[in-house]
mmCIF file of C-alpha atoms in Angstrom:
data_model
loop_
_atom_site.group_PDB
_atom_site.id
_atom_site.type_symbol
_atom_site.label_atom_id
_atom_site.label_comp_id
_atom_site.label_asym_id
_atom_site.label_seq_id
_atom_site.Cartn_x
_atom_site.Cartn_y
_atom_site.Cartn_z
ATOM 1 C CA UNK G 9 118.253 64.317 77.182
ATOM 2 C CA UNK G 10 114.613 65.416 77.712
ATOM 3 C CA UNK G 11 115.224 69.069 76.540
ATOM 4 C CA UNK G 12 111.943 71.148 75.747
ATOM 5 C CA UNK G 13 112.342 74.362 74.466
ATOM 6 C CA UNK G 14 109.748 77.323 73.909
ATOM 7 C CA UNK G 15 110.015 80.371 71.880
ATOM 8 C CA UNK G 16 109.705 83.297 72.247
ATOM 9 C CA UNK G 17 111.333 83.675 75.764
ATOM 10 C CA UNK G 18 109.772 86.850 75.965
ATOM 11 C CA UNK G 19 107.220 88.849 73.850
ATOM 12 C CA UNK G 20 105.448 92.412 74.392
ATOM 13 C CA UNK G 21 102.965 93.137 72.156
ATOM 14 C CA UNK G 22 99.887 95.990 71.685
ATOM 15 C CA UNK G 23 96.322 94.806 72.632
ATOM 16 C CA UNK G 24 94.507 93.305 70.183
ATOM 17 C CA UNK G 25 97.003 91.440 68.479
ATOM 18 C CA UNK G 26 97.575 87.552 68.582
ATOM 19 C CA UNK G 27 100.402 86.188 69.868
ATOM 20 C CA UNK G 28 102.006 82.521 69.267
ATOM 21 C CA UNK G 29 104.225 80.408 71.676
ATOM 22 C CA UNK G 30 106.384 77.583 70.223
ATOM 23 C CA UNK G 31 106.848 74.549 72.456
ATOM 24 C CA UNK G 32 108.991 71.777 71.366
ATOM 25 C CA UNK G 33 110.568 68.827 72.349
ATOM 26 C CA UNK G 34 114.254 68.541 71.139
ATOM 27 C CA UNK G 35 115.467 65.069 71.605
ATOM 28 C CA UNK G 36 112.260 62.950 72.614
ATOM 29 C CA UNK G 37 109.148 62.716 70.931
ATOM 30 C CA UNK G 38 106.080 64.194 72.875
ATOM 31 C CA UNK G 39 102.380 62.533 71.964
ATOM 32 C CA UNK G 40 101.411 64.566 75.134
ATOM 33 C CA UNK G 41 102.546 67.972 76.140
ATOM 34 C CA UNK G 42 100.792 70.798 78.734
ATOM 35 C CA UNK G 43 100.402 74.436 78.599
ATOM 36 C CA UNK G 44 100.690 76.345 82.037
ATOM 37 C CA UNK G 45 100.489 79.686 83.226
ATOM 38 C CA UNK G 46 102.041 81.459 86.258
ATOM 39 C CA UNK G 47 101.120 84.630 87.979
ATOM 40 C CA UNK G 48 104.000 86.542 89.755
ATOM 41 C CA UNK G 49 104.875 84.749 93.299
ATOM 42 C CA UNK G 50 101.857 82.092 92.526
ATOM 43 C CA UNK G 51 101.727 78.417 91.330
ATOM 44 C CA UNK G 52 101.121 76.939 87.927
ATOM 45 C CA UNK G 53 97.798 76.526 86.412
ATOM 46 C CA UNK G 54 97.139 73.715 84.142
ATOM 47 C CA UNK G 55 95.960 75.733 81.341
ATOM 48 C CA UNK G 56 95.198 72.608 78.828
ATOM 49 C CA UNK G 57 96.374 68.996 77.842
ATOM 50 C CA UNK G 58 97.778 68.935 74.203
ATOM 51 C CA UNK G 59 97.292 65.834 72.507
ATOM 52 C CA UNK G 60 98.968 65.018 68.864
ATOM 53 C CA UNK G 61 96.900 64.847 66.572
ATOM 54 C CA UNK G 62 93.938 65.621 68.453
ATOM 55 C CA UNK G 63 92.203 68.472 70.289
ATOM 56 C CA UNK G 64 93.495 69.729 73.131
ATOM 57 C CA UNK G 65 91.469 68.919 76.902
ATOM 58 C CA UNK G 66 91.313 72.577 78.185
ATOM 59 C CA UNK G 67 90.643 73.007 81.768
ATOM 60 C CA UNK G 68 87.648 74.574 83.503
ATOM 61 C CA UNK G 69 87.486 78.336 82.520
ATOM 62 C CA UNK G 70 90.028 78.920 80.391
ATOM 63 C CA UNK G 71 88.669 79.877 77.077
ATOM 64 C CA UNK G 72 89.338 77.834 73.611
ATOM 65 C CA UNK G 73 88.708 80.360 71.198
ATOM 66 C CA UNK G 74 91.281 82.396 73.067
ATOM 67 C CA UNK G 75 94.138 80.548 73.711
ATOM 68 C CA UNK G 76 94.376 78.242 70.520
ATOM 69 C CA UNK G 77 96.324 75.168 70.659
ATOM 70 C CA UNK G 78 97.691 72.856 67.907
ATOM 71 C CA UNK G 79 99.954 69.841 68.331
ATOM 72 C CA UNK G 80 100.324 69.069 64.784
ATOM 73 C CA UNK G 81 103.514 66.810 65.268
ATOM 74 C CA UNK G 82 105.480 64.652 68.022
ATOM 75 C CA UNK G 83 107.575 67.343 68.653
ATOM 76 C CA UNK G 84 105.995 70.736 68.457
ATOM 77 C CA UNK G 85 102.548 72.490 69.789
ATOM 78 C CA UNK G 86 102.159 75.927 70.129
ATOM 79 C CA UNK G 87 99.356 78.507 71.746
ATOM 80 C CA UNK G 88 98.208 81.336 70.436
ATOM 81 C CA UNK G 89 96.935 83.860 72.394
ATOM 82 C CA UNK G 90 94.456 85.150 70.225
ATOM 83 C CA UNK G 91 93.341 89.379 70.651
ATOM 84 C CA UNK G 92 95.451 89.701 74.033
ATOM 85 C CA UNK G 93 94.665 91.965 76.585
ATOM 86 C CA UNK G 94 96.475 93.360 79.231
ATOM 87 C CA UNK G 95 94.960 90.667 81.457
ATOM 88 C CA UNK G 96 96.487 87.672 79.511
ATOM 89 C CA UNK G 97 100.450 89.130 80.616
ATOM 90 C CA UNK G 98 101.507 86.283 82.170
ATOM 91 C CA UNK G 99 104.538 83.682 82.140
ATOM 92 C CA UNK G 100 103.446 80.701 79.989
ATOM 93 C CA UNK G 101 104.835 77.083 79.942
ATOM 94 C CA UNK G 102 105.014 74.396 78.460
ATOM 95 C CA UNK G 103 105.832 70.787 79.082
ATOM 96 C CA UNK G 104 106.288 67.426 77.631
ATOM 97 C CA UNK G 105 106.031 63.735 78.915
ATOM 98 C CA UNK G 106 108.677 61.644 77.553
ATOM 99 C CA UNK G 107 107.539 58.270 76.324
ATOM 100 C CA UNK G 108 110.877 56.496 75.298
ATOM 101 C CA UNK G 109 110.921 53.058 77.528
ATOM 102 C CA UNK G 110 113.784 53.805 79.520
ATOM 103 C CA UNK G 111 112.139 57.316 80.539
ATOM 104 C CA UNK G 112 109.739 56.964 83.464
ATOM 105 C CA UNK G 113 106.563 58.235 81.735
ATOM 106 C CA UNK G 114 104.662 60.270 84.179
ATOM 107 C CA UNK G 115 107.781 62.971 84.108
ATOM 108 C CA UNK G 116 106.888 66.359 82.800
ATOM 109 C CA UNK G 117 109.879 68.089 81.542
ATOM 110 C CA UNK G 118 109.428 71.311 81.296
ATOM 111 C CA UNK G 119 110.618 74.428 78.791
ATOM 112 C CA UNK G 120 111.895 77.776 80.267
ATOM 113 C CA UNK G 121 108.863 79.828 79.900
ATOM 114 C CA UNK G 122 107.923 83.030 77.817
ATOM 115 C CA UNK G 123 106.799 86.038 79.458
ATOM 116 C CA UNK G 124 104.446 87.518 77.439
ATOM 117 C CA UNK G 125 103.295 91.577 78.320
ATOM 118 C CA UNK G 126 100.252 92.963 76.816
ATOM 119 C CA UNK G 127 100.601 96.663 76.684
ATOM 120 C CA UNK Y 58 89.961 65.640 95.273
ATOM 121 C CA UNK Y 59 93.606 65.952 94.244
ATOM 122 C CA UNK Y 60 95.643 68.860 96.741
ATOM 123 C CA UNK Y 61 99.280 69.743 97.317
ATOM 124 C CA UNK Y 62 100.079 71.594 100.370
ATOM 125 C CA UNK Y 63 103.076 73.434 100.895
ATOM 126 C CA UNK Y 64 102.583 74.928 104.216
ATOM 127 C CA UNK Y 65 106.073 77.681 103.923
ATOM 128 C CA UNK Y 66 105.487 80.560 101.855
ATOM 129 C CA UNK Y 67 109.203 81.679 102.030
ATOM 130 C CA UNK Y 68 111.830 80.133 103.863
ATOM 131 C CA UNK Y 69 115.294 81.733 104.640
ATOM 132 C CA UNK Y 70 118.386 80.333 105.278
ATOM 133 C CA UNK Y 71 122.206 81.250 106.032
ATOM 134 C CA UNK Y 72 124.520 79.381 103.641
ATOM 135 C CA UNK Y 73 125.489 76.080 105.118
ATOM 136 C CA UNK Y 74 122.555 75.764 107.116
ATOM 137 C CA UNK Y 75 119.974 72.480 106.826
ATOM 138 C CA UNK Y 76 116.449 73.029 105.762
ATOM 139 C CA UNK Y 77 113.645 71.259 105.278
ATOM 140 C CA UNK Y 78 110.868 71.911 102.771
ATOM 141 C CA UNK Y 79 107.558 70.537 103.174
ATOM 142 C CA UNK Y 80 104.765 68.900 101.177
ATOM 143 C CA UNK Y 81 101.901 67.210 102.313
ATOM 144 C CA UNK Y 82 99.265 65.930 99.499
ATOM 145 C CA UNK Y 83 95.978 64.605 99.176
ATOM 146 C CA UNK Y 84 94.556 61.858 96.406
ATOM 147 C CA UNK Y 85 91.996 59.148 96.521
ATOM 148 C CA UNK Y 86 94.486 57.431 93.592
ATOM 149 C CA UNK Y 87 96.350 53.884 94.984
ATOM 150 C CA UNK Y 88 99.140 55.229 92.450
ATOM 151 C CA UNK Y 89 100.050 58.306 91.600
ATOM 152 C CA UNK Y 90 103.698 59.975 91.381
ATOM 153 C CA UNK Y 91 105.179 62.968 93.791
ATOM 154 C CA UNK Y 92 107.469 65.447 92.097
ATOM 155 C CA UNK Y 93 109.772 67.996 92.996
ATOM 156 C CA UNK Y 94 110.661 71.160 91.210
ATOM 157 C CA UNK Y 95 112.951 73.879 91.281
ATOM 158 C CA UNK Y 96 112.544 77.489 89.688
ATOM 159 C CA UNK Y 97 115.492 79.864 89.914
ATOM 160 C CA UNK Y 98 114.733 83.362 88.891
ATOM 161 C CA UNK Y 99 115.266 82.606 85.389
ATOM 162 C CA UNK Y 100 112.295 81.018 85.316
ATOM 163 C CA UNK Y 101 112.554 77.267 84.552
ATOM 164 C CA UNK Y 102 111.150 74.511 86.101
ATOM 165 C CA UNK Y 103 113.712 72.040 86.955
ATOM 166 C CA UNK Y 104 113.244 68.439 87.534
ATOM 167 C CA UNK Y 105 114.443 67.548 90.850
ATOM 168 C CA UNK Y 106 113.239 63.709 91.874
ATOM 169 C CA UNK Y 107 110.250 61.739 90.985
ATOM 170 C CA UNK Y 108 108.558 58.921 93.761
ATOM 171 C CA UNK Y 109 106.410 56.136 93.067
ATOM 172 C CA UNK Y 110 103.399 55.689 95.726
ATOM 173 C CA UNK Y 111 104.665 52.250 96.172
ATOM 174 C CA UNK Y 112 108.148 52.941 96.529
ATOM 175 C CA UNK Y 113 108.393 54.783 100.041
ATOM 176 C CA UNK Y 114 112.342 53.806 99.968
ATOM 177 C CA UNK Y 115 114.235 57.493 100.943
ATOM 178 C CA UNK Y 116 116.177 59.171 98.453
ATOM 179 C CA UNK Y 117 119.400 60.979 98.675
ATOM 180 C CA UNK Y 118 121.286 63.087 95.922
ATOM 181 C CA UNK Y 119 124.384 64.799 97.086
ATOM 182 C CA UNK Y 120 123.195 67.364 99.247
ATOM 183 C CA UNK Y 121 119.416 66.793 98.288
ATOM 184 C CA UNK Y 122 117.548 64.300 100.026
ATOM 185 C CA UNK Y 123 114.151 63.439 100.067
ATOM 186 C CA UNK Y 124 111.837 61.562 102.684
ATOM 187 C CA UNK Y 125 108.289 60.029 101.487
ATOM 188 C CA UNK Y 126 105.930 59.028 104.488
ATOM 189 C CA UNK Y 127 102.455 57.357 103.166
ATOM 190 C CA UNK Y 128 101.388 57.417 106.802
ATOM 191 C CA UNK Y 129 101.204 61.115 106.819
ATOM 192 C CA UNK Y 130 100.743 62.026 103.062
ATOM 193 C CA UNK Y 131 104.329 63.328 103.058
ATOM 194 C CA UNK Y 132 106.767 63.832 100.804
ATOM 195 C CA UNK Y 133 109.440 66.156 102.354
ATOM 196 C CA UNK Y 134 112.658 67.676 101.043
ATOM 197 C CA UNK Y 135 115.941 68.178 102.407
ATOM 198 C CA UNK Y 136 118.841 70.593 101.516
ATOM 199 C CA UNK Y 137 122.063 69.729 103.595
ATOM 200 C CA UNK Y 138 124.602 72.673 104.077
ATOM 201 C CA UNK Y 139 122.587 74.611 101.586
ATOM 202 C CA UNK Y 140 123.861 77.210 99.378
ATOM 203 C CA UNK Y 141 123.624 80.484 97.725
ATOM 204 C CA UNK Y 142 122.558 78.740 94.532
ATOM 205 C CA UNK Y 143 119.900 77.111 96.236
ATOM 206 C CA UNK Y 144 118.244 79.681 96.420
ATOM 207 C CA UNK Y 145 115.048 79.469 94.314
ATOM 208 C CA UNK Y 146 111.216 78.345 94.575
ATOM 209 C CA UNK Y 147 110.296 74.892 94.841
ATOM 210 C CA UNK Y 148 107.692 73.044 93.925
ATOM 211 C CA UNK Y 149 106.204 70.392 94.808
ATOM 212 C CA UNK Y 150 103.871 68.515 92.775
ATOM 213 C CA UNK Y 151 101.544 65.301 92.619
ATOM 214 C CA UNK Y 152 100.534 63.494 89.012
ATOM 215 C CA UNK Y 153 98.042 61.229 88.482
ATOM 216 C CA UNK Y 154 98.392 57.141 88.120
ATOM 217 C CA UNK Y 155 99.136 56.264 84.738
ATOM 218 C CA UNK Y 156 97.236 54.032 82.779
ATOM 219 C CA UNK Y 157 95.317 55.395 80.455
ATOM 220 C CA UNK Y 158 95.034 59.145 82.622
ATOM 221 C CA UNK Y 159 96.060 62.477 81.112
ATOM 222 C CA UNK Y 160 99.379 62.681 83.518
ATOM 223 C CA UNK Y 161 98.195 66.156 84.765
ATOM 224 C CA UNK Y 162 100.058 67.769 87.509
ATOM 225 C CA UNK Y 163 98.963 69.251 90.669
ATOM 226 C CA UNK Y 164 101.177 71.821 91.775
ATOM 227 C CA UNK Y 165 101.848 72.808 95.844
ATOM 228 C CA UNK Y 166 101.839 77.075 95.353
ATOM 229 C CA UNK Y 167 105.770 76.903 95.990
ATOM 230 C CA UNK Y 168 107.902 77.649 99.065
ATOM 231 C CA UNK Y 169 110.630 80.468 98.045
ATOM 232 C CA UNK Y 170 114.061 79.493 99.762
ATOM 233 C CA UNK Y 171 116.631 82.443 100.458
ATOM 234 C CA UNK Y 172 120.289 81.300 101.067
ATOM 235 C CA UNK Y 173 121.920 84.424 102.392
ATOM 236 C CA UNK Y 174 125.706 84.205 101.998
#
């Protein structure tokens, strides 16, 4: 149990163009699921907190109207990269806190990632 | 302010040898949750253990074992006779008290472990 999954797994795409990341929780419902993104040898960087049903809580100085996110149900959000540039090529994931009772709450469980290159 | 510290960039190992990983974190929080990762080259984080800040009680999972010291802000892990599957970059990561709080998580910047056959 506690599967997320995220499509694509990997996307290349021109500059300019938008690009959309499907995150979704497979066997739990998720009111709360996270966006990261990870640089080559670095950490992950809390991108933004997706809320359902709500607007996301983006962190300090990543830009809204750029990476769009929607969490329209308790099992899916997605982000759209909106007019990517070479600069936005970068592995994104997502995660998802599990809120059934027997499922301790504060576990992220996270999906495998989509590497996404801007050419 | 909230910090993971992993101190090892990149640790490496001869299969069957011990190793320990380290992770030392900061919080003002009276609860908040320690985490482990692990991401193999394919890219997924995998959930390794999650600790309670009031439940310092060690942990061991077949060759995995973990040790959480409140005294020193510790939470360190342990690979016993490791192995060539091992290897992989771990992370380890601190979450905020629940209650009401987003659940964000603070990563450590990873320590990349090399089992050599």
């Amino acid at each position: 149990g506690a599967v997320v999954s995220q499509h694509p797994s990997r996307v290349i795409c021109k500059s300019g163009t938008s690009v959309k990341i499907e995150c979704r929780s497979l066997d739990f419902q998720a009111t709360t699921m996270f966006w990261y993104r990870q640089f080559p040898k670095k950490s992950l960087m809390l991108m933004a907190t997706s809320n359902e049903g709500s607007k996301a809580t983006y962190e300090q100085g990543v830009e809204k109207d750029k990476f769009l996110i929607n969490h329209a149900s308790l099992t899916l959000s997605t982000l759209t990269v909106t007019s990517a540039h070479p600069e936005d090529s970068s592995f994104y994931i997502c995660s998802a806190r599990d809120f059934r009772w027997e499922r301790p709450q504060e576990t992220q469980y996270f999906g495998p990632g989509t590497r996404l290159l801007v050419l | 302010a909230q910090k993971v510290t992993q101190a090892q960039t990149e640790i490496s190992v001869v299969e069957k040898e011990d190793v320990t990983l380290d992770c030392v974190y900061e919080t003002r929080d009276t609860t908040y949750y320690l985490f482990w990762y692990k991401q193999p080259p394919s890219g997924e984080l995998v959930f390794l253990i999650r600790r309670n800040s009031f439940d310092e009680q060690n942990e061991i999972s077949g060759r995995y074992s973990w040790n959480f010291q409140k005294s020193t802000s510790s939470f360190n892990f342990t690979i016993t006779a490791s192995q060539v599957v091992d290897s992989a970059v771990y992370f380890c990561a601190l979450g905020e008290g629940y209650g009401g709080s987003q659940g964000n998580l603070i990563f450590g910047k990873g320590t990349k472990l090399s089992v050599k056959p």
